[in-house]
């Protein structure tokens, strides 16, 4: 499979606002949140790449960088041969219809004053010259396809008149209405009721085949990632620490952080419970991350060497990479 997206040495730093007294007396250097810290990976055309990790690991920031909702501090993002990191905010507009995003909270991404049909058709108004009737026909077709049926009835509803599951379907339809090639799905089922999560995931899988899509699936939940992703990248404090085929990652995890995350995934059979411990404490601040391997303060296998330098990614089996000195 060819690459749809190739990311090289991507970084994103956010400046930290200092208090008045810090600026005046402490003489402290300007601080930065190192949200994404020199990551490289590719996404194959037609695959679902999962980006998993705890809250604060940089996975949502990475998703936003890939479609240039955020500007990178440095690094390259190649999409169809063009480096998105290098082009102006104005020129990025021509890629907007090809790259879409589905956010975790449908209610905050839908305008309460816009009817459902208008919300779904809005990207068509911006990115195409279709007339009103054509737009409406396309929106209605898509609404039926994503399960917003009967479309003629729901087209005129407002977001507050929909159920949670219907709202998430509206957001999905809006993302797909311009026939994109790439969709960043940022925790797309995290806010949905348990009863509709499986339905939304199944729908996303079907739509991927039907619309020939490629997904970046951002999640903190490895069991969801296992269900939908072809490959998974594990992020910790802005870095990718392990990446590989989903089955291989679950059957043969290498990085201690991946093992610990997997230990936290509920399993139906207690006899199969994993022995690895859940990591100690909380994820440290990305303003001043631990030296060397960022995971060392929480890692049960850490040695002195772990705080000395950043562990390099090593291929531990074909297509499976891990960044730990034990590999
Ligand atoms: Fe643990 Fe050291 Fe490996 Fe980091 S490099 S995961 S601290 S053993």
mmCIF file of C-alpha atoms and ligand atoms in Angstrom:
data_model
loop_
_atom_site.group_PDB
_atom_site.id
_atom_site.type_symbol
_atom_site.label_atom_id
_atom_site.label_comp_id
_atom_site.label_asym_id
_atom_site.label_seq_id
_atom_site.Cartn_x
_atom_site.Cartn_y
_atom_site.Cartn_z
ATOM 1 C CA UNK A 1 0.000 0.000 0.000
ATOM 2 C CA UNK A 2 1.252 3.472 -0.831
ATOM 3 C CA UNK A 3 1.563 6.195 1.815
ATOM 4 C CA UNK A 4 -1.221 8.771 1.923
ATOM 5 C CA UNK A 5 0.507 10.774 4.652
ATOM 6 C CA UNK A 6 4.132 10.817 5.716
ATOM 7 C CA UNK A 7 5.160 12.682 8.831
ATOM 8 C CA UNK A 8 8.804 13.527 9.481
ATOM 9 C CA UNK A 9 10.272 14.925 12.706
ATOM 10 C CA UNK A 10 7.069 16.746 13.623
ATOM 11 C CA UNK A 11 7.162 19.060 16.640
ATOM 12 C CA UNK A 12 4.630 21.331 18.264
ATOM 13 C CA UNK A 13 5.475 23.611 21.148
ATOM 14 C CA UNK A 14 3.000 25.960 22.794
ATOM 15 C CA UNK A 15 4.420 28.966 24.684
ATOM 16 C CA UNK A 16 3.476 29.041 28.367
ATOM 17 C CA UNK A 17 1.972 32.226 29.699
ATOM 18 C CA UNK A 18 4.011 33.318 32.753
ATOM 19 C CA UNK A 19 2.430 35.102 35.658
ATOM 20 C CA UNK A 20 3.301 38.761 36.169
ATOM 21 C CA UNK A 21 5.553 37.923 39.174
ATOM 22 C CA UNK A 22 7.405 35.180 37.315
ATOM 23 C CA UNK A 23 8.152 37.606 34.522
ATOM 24 C CA UNK A 24 9.195 40.364 36.898
ATOM 25 C CA UNK A 25 11.242 38.579 39.564
ATOM 26 C CA UNK A 26 12.040 35.021 38.746
ATOM 27 C CA UNK A 27 13.887 35.822 35.539
ATOM 28 C CA UNK A 28 12.704 32.485 34.250
ATOM 29 C CA UNK A 29 13.235 31.611 30.627
ATOM 30 C CA UNK A 30 10.169 31.483 28.448
ATOM 31 C CA UNK A 31 8.560 28.054 28.919
ATOM 32 C CA UNK A 32 7.013 25.781 26.324
ATOM 33 C CA UNK A 33 4.623 22.871 26.400
ATOM 34 C CA UNK A 34 6.302 20.191 24.288
ATOM 35 C CA UNK A 35 3.039 18.764 23.015
ATOM 36 C CA UNK A 36 4.507 16.851 20.073
ATOM 37 C CA UNK A 37 8.182 16.002 20.312
ATOM 38 C CA UNK A 38 9.868 14.932 17.078
ATOM 39 C CA UNK A 39 7.633 12.160 15.751
ATOM 40 C CA UNK A 40 7.795 10.384 12.394
ATOM 41 C CA UNK A 41 5.321 7.890 10.915
ATOM 42 C CA UNK A 42 3.287 7.228 7.814
ATOM 43 C CA UNK A 43 -0.354 6.392 7.153
ATOM 44 C CA UNK A 44 -1.015 4.034 4.258
ATOM 45 C CA UNK A 45 -3.811 4.758 1.837
ATOM 46 C CA UNK A 46 -6.949 2.962 3.029
ATOM 47 C CA UNK A 47 -5.691 2.036 6.490
ATOM 48 C CA UNK A 48 -6.886 2.989 9.952
ATOM 49 C CA UNK A 49 -3.992 4.126 12.097
ATOM 50 C CA UNK A 50 -4.800 4.392 15.796
ATOM 51 C CA UNK A 51 -3.082 6.969 17.979
ATOM 52 C CA UNK A 52 -3.448 5.857 21.572
ATOM 53 C CA UNK A 53 -2.222 7.026 24.955
ATOM 54 C CA UNK A 54 -3.292 8.749 28.141
ATOM 55 C CA UNK A 55 -4.739 12.213 28.201
ATOM 56 C CA UNK A 56 -1.859 14.688 27.715
ATOM 57 C CA UNK A 57 0.150 12.397 25.447
ATOM 58 C CA UNK A 58 -0.153 14.704 22.418
ATOM 59 C CA UNK A 59 -2.390 12.505 20.279
ATOM 60 C CA UNK A 60 -5.157 15.080 19.628
ATOM 61 C CA UNK A 61 -2.565 17.765 18.879
ATOM 62 C CA UNK A 62 -0.968 15.391 16.357
ATOM 63 C CA UNK A 63 -4.348 14.880 14.664
ATOM 64 C CA UNK A 64 -4.898 18.626 14.383
ATOM 65 C CA UNK A 65 -1.377 19.168 13.022
ATOM 66 C CA UNK A 66 -1.892 16.593 10.277
ATOM 67 C CA UNK A 67 -4.799 18.533 8.805
ATOM 68 C CA UNK A 68 -3.212 21.900 9.647
ATOM 69 C CA UNK A 69 -5.815 23.019 12.144
ATOM 70 C CA UNK A 70 -2.620 23.830 14.044
ATOM 71 C CA UNK A 71 0.672 25.044 12.590
ATOM 72 C CA UNK A 72 3.675 22.839 13.420
ATOM 73 C CA UNK A 73 6.726 24.294 15.151
ATOM 74 C CA UNK A 74 8.928 22.236 12.809
ATOM 75 C CA UNK A 75 8.884 19.062 10.742
ATOM 76 C CA UNK A 76 7.201 17.880 7.553
ATOM 77 C CA UNK A 77 3.738 16.521 6.735
ATOM 78 C CA UNK A 78 3.564 15.110 3.195
ATOM 79 C CA UNK A 79 0.097 14.606 1.703
ATOM 80 C CA UNK A 80 -0.128 13.650 -1.965
ATOM 81 C CA UNK A 81 3.464 14.785 -2.442
ATOM 82 C CA UNK A 82 2.949 18.285 -0.984
ATOM 83 C CA UNK A 83 4.451 19.334 2.310
ATOM 84 C CA UNK A 84 1.487 20.739 4.246
ATOM 85 C CA UNK A 85 3.846 22.075 6.898
ATOM 86 C CA UNK A 86 5.366 24.410 4.329
ATOM 87 C CA UNK A 87 2.327 25.930 2.679
ATOM 88 C CA UNK A 88 0.524 29.082 3.772
ATOM 89 C CA UNK A 89 -2.764 29.089 5.691
ATOM 90 C CA UNK A 90 -4.401 30.447 2.535
ATOM 91 C CA UNK A 91 -3.084 27.664 0.293
ATOM 92 C CA UNK A 92 -4.147 25.006 2.795
ATOM 93 C CA UNK A 93 -7.757 25.751 1.813
ATOM 94 C CA UNK A 94 -7.438 23.685 -1.347
ATOM 95 C CA UNK A 95 -6.749 20.597 0.836
ATOM 96 C CA UNK A 96 -9.577 21.253 3.281
ATOM 97 C CA UNK A 97 -12.199 19.285 1.363
ATOM 98 C CA UNK A 98 -9.852 16.268 1.181
ATOM 99 C CA UNK A 99 -9.097 16.208 4.914
ATOM 100 C CA UNK A 100 -11.829 16.310 7.510
ATOM 101 C CA UNK A 101 -12.172 15.888 11.248
ATOM 102 C CA UNK A 102 -14.746 14.341 13.551
ATOM 103 C CA UNK A 103 -14.502 15.710 17.086
ATOM 104 C CA UNK A 104 -15.454 13.888 20.244
ATOM 105 C CA UNK A 105 -18.312 16.168 21.316
ATOM 106 C CA UNK A 106 -20.862 16.543 18.500
ATOM 107 C CA UNK A 107 -22.803 19.172 20.422
ATOM 108 C CA UNK A 108 -19.879 21.564 20.659
ATOM 109 C CA UNK A 109 -19.023 21.137 16.979
ATOM 110 C CA UNK A 110 -22.566 21.845 15.730
ATOM 111 C CA UNK A 111 -24.058 25.315 15.745
ATOM 112 C CA UNK A 112 -27.251 25.259 17.851
ATOM 113 C CA UNK A 113 -28.841 27.720 15.405
ATOM 114 C CA UNK A 114 -28.147 25.750 12.234
ATOM 115 C CA UNK A 115 -30.603 23.111 11.026
ATOM 116 C CA UNK A 116 -29.163 19.636 10.551
ATOM 117 C CA UNK A 117 -29.388 19.721 6.745
ATOM 118 C CA UNK A 118 -27.701 23.111 6.554
ATOM 119 C CA UNK A 119 -24.934 21.983 8.940
ATOM 120 C CA UNK A 120 -24.162 18.892 6.844
ATOM 121 C CA UNK A 121 -24.311 20.862 3.588
ATOM 122 C CA UNK A 122 -22.211 23.771 4.841
ATOM 123 C CA UNK A 123 -18.845 22.357 3.603
ATOM 124 C CA UNK A 124 -20.418 21.929 0.126
ATOM 125 C CA UNK A 125 -21.305 25.600 0.139
ATOM 126 C CA UNK A 126 -17.688 26.506 0.944
ATOM 127 C CA UNK A 127 -15.789 24.001 -1.201
ATOM 128 C CA UNK A 128 -18.034 23.416 -4.254
ATOM 129 C CA UNK A 129 -20.206 25.448 -6.617
ATOM 130 C CA UNK A 130 -23.210 23.128 -6.341
ATOM 131 C CA UNK A 131 -26.570 24.873 -6.373
ATOM 132 C CA UNK A 132 -29.056 24.767 -3.481
ATOM 133 C CA UNK A 133 -31.118 21.874 -4.855
ATOM 134 C CA UNK A 134 -28.096 19.753 -5.719
ATOM 135 C CA UNK A 135 -26.621 20.339 -2.278
ATOM 136 C CA UNK A 136 -29.872 19.346 -0.643
ATOM 137 C CA UNK A 137 -30.152 16.164 -2.703
ATOM 138 C CA UNK A 138 -26.581 15.160 -1.843
ATOM 139 C CA UNK A 139 -27.115 15.891 1.853
ATOM 140 C CA UNK A 140 -30.368 13.880 1.946
ATOM 141 C CA UNK A 141 -28.692 10.885 0.290
ATOM 142 C CA UNK A 142 -25.852 10.990 2.769
ATOM 143 C CA UNK A 143 -28.219 11.392 5.711
ATOM 144 C CA UNK A 144 -30.042 8.210 4.717
ATOM 145 C CA UNK A 145 -26.693 6.437 4.312
ATOM 146 C CA UNK A 146 -25.477 7.290 7.812
ATOM 147 C CA UNK A 147 -28.787 6.279 9.379
ATOM 148 C CA UNK A 148 -30.419 9.734 9.738
ATOM 149 C CA UNK A 149 -33.731 8.515 8.478
ATOM 150 C CA UNK A 150 -36.215 9.732 7.361
ATOM 151 C CA UNK A 151 -33.944 12.448 5.971
ATOM 152 C CA UNK A 152 -36.799 14.762 4.878
ATOM 153 C CA UNK A 153 -37.940 14.872 8.503
ATOM 154 C CA UNK A 154 -34.551 15.204 10.238
ATOM 155 C CA UNK A 155 -33.173 17.693 7.675
ATOM 156 C CA UNK A 156 -35.077 20.560 9.340
ATOM 157 C CA UNK A 157 -34.339 19.630 12.969
ATOM 158 C CA UNK A 158 -31.969 21.569 15.234
ATOM 159 C CA UNK A 159 -29.106 19.793 17.072
ATOM 160 C CA UNK A 160 -30.886 19.985 20.467
ATOM 161 C CA UNK A 161 -33.768 17.957 18.994
ATOM 162 C CA UNK A 162 -31.488 14.989 18.216
ATOM 163 C CA UNK A 163 -30.309 12.074 20.340
ATOM 164 C CA UNK A 164 -26.563 11.692 21.068
ATOM 165 C CA UNK A 165 -26.238 8.960 18.451
ATOM 166 C CA UNK A 166 -28.034 11.060 15.821
ATOM 167 C CA UNK A 167 -25.776 14.051 16.570
ATOM 168 C CA UNK A 168 -22.671 11.918 16.043
ATOM 169 C CA UNK A 169 -24.116 10.707 12.715
ATOM 170 C CA UNK A 170 -24.653 14.351 11.686
ATOM 171 C CA UNK A 171 -20.993 15.104 12.427
ATOM 172 C CA UNK A 172 -19.916 12.038 10.427
ATOM 173 C CA UNK A 173 -22.128 13.048 7.482
ATOM 174 C CA UNK A 174 -20.742 16.593 7.558
ATOM 175 C CA UNK A 175 -17.185 15.205 7.489
ATOM 176 C CA UNK A 176 -17.958 12.989 4.481
ATOM 177 C CA UNK A 177 -20.089 15.317 2.383
ATOM 178 C CA UNK A 178 -17.112 16.661 0.379
ATOM 179 C CA UNK A 179 -15.826 13.121 -0.355
ATOM 180 C CA UNK A 180 -12.595 13.498 1.636
ATOM 181 C CA UNK A 181 -9.690 11.068 1.395
ATOM 182 C CA UNK A 182 -8.504 11.414 4.960
ATOM 183 C CA UNK A 183 -10.476 11.753 8.207
ATOM 184 C CA UNK A 184 -9.095 12.448 11.665
ATOM 185 C CA UNK A 185 -11.534 10.874 14.120
ATOM 186 C CA UNK A 186 -10.713 12.346 17.537
ATOM 187 C CA UNK A 187 -12.286 10.127 20.214
ATOM 188 C CA UNK A 188 -15.419 9.910 18.025
ATOM 189 C CA UNK A 189 -17.385 7.684 20.390
ATOM 190 C CA UNK A 190 -16.108 8.924 23.745
ATOM 191 C CA UNK A 191 -19.245 11.004 24.418
ATOM 192 C CA UNK A 192 -21.720 8.485 22.974
ATOM 193 C CA UNK A 193 -23.888 6.202 25.108
ATOM 194 C CA UNK A 194 -22.525 2.696 25.465
ATOM 195 C CA UNK A 195 -25.563 1.436 23.524
ATOM 196 C CA UNK A 196 -24.665 3.423 20.383
ATOM 197 C CA UNK A 197 -20.857 3.154 20.465
ATOM 198 C CA UNK A 198 -20.701 -0.179 18.658
ATOM 199 C CA UNK A 199 -23.171 1.074 16.023
ATOM 200 C CA UNK A 200 -21.113 4.218 15.309
ATOM 201 C CA UNK A 201 -17.890 2.186 15.075
ATOM 202 C CA UNK A 202 -19.525 -0.297 12.715
ATOM 203 C CA UNK A 203 -20.859 2.574 10.614
ATOM 204 C CA UNK A 204 -17.382 4.139 10.457
ATOM 205 C CA UNK A 205 -15.955 0.827 9.219
ATOM 206 C CA UNK A 206 -18.622 0.530 6.516
ATOM 207 C CA UNK A 207 -18.173 4.149 5.416
ATOM 208 C CA UNK A 208 -14.431 3.672 5.182
ATOM 209 C CA UNK A 209 -14.890 0.885 2.634
ATOM 210 C CA UNK A 210 -17.679 2.635 0.758
ATOM 211 C CA UNK A 211 -15.977 6.044 0.521
ATOM 212 C CA UNK A 212 -12.414 4.683 0.183
ATOM 213 C CA UNK A 213 -11.290 6.549 3.297
ATOM 214 C CA UNK A 214 -8.142 6.596 5.394
ATOM 215 C CA UNK A 215 -8.562 7.289 9.109
ATOM 216 C CA UNK A 216 -6.367 8.547 11.892
ATOM 217 C CA UNK A 217 -8.286 7.226 14.894
ATOM 218 C CA UNK A 218 -7.360 9.069 18.098
ATOM 219 C CA UNK A 219 -8.364 7.256 21.276
ATOM 220 C CA UNK A 220 -7.433 6.618 24.892
ATOM 221 C CA UNK A 221 -9.263 3.285 24.722
ATOM 222 C CA UNK A 222 -7.187 0.395 23.387
ATOM 223 C CA UNK A 223 -10.132 -1.993 23.191
ATOM 224 C CA UNK A 224 -11.849 0.387 20.737
ATOM 225 C CA UNK A 225 -8.588 0.771 18.821
ATOM 226 C CA UNK A 226 -8.280 -3.011 18.592
ATOM 227 C CA UNK A 227 -11.708 -3.202 16.991
ATOM 228 C CA UNK A 228 -11.184 -0.641 14.220
ATOM 229 C CA UNK A 229 -7.442 -0.016 13.671
ATOM 230 C CA UNK A 230 -5.080 -1.801 11.278
ATOM 231 C CA UNK A 231 -2.034 -0.405 13.082
ATOM 232 C CA UNK A 232 -1.628 1.419 16.378
ATOM 233 C CA UNK A 233 0.925 4.024 17.487
ATOM 234 C CA UNK A 234 1.303 4.464 21.244
ATOM 235 C CA UNK A 235 2.100 8.021 22.373
ATOM 236 C CA UNK A 236 3.614 9.156 25.634
ATOM 237 C CA UNK A 237 4.411 12.793 26.470
ATOM 238 C CA UNK A 238 4.570 13.890 22.858
ATOM 239 C CA UNK A 239 6.561 10.931 21.530
ATOM 240 C CA UNK A 240 5.600 7.727 19.750
ATOM 241 C CA UNK A 241 7.053 4.927 21.870
ATOM 242 C CA UNK A 242 5.726 1.940 19.920
ATOM 243 C CA UNK A 243 4.003 1.388 16.587
ATOM 244 C CA UNK A 244 2.926 -1.751 14.808
ATOM 245 C CA UNK A 245 0.200 -3.920 13.393
ATOM 246 C CA UNK A 246 -2.749 -4.103 15.829
ATOM 247 C CA UNK A 247 -2.686 -7.867 16.353
ATOM 248 C CA UNK A 248 1.111 -7.921 16.761
ATOM 249 C CA UNK A 249 0.971 -5.042 19.263
ATOM 250 C CA UNK A 250 -1.639 -6.819 21.376
ATOM 251 C CA UNK A 251 0.009 -10.255 21.156
ATOM 252 C CA UNK A 252 3.601 -9.140 21.475
ATOM 253 C CA UNK A 253 3.868 -5.670 23.083
ATOM 254 C CA UNK A 254 7.453 -4.527 23.644
ATOM 255 C CA UNK A 255 7.473 -1.126 25.299
ATOM 256 C CA UNK A 256 6.779 -1.153 29.072
ATOM 257 C CA UNK A 257 4.278 1.683 28.619
ATOM 258 C CA UNK A 258 2.314 -0.283 26.003
ATOM 259 C CA UNK A 259 2.335 -3.310 28.305
ATOM 260 C CA UNK A 260 1.013 -1.202 31.156
ATOM 261 C CA UNK A 261 -1.745 0.314 28.989
ATOM 262 C CA UNK A 262 -2.757 -3.153 27.863
ATOM 263 C CA UNK A 263 -2.874 -4.283 31.481
ATOM 264 C CA UNK A 264 -5.536 -1.657 32.078
ATOM 265 C CA UNK A 265 -7.781 -2.991 29.284
ATOM 266 C CA UNK A 266 -10.622 -5.003 30.856
ATOM 267 C CA UNK A 267 -10.668 -8.671 29.787
ATOM 268 C CA UNK A 268 -13.763 -10.870 30.084
ATOM 269 C CA UNK A 269 -11.821 -13.896 31.351
ATOM 270 C CA UNK A 270 -10.062 -13.261 34.715
ATOM 271 C CA UNK A 271 -7.721 -16.206 34.022
ATOM 272 C CA UNK A 272 -6.300 -14.249 31.084
ATOM 273 C CA UNK A 273 -5.584 -11.120 33.107
ATOM 274 C CA UNK A 274 -2.232 -9.603 32.237
ATOM 275 C CA UNK A 275 0.436 -9.463 34.906
ATOM 276 C CA UNK A 276 1.938 -6.082 34.000
ATOM 277 C CA UNK A 277 1.302 -3.269 36.477
ATOM 278 C CA UNK A 278 -0.531 -0.076 35.615
ATOM 279 C CA UNK A 279 2.091 2.759 35.556
ATOM 280 C CA UNK A 280 2.848 4.520 38.836
ATOM 281 C CA UNK A 281 1.541 8.064 39.247
ATOM 282 C CA UNK A 282 0.329 10.400 36.572
ATOM 283 C CA UNK A 283 1.748 11.522 33.262
ATOM 284 C CA UNK A 284 4.316 14.298 34.048
ATOM 285 C CA UNK A 285 4.038 17.850 32.757
ATOM 286 C CA UNK A 286 4.931 18.409 29.119
ATOM 287 C CA UNK A 287 6.445 21.791 30.094
ATOM 288 C CA UNK A 288 9.469 20.170 31.674
ATOM 289 C CA UNK A 289 9.386 16.493 30.666
ATOM 290 C CA UNK A 290 11.767 13.991 32.299
ATOM 291 C CA UNK A 291 15.167 13.702 30.605
ATOM 292 C CA UNK A 292 16.036 10.688 28.473
ATOM 293 C CA UNK A 293 13.147 8.290 28.184
ATOM 294 C CA UNK A 294 10.153 10.385 29.276
ATOM 295 C CA UNK A 295 8.591 7.293 30.833
ATOM 296 C CA UNK A 296 11.470 6.533 33.233
ATOM 297 C CA UNK A 297 9.957 8.010 36.452
ATOM 298 C CA UNK A 298 6.988 5.629 36.051
ATOM 299 C CA UNK A 299 8.753 2.625 34.559
ATOM 300 C CA UNK A 300 9.362 -0.425 36.746
ATOM 301 C CA UNK A 301 12.317 -1.488 34.549
ATOM 302 C CA UNK A 302 14.094 1.891 34.545
ATOM 303 C CA UNK A 303 17.866 1.964 35.074
ATOM 304 C CA UNK A 304 20.253 4.895 35.307
ATOM 305 C CA UNK A 305 20.829 4.752 31.562
ATOM 306 C CA UNK A 306 17.143 5.502 30.929
ATOM 307 C CA UNK A 307 17.492 9.122 32.026
ATOM 308 C CA UNK A 308 20.562 9.749 29.852
ATOM 309 C CA UNK A 309 19.260 9.884 26.279
ATOM 310 C CA UNK A 310 16.180 9.434 24.160
ATOM 311 C CA UNK A 311 15.831 5.733 23.260
ATOM 312 C CA UNK A 312 15.926 5.155 19.528
ATOM 313 C CA UNK A 313 13.116 3.398 17.641
ATOM 314 C CA UNK A 314 14.136 -0.166 16.818
ATOM 315 C CA UNK A 315 12.361 -2.634 14.558
ATOM 316 C CA UNK A 316 11.582 -5.519 16.891
ATOM 317 C CA UNK A 317 9.725 -7.559 14.263
ATOM 318 C CA UNK A 318 8.764 -6.693 10.667
ATOM 319 C CA UNK A 319 6.884 -3.362 10.709
ATOM 320 C CA UNK A 320 6.820 -3.286 14.536
ATOM 321 C CA UNK A 321 8.959 -0.576 16.221
ATOM 322 C CA UNK A 322 9.605 0.203 19.876
ATOM 323 C CA UNK A 323 11.694 2.885 21.624
ATOM 324 C CA UNK A 324 13.103 1.295 24.781
ATOM 325 C CA UNK A 325 16.704 0.476 25.692
ATOM 326 C CA UNK A 326 15.568 -3.046 26.591
ATOM 327 C CA UNK A 327 14.673 -3.803 22.956
HETATM 328 FE FE1 LIG B 1 11.552 1.895 30.864
HETATM 329 FE FE2 LIG B 1 14.085 2.546 30.330
HETATM 330 FE FE3 LIG B 1 12.618 1.343 28.487
HETATM 331 FE FE4 LIG B 1 12.108 3.862 29.134
HETATM 332 S S1 LIG B 1 13.979 3.090 28.159
HETATM 333 S S2 LIG B 1 10.638 2.264 28.871
HETATM 334 S S3 LIG B 1 12.522 3.836 31.316
HETATM 335 S S4 LIG B 1 13.250 0.489 30.475
#
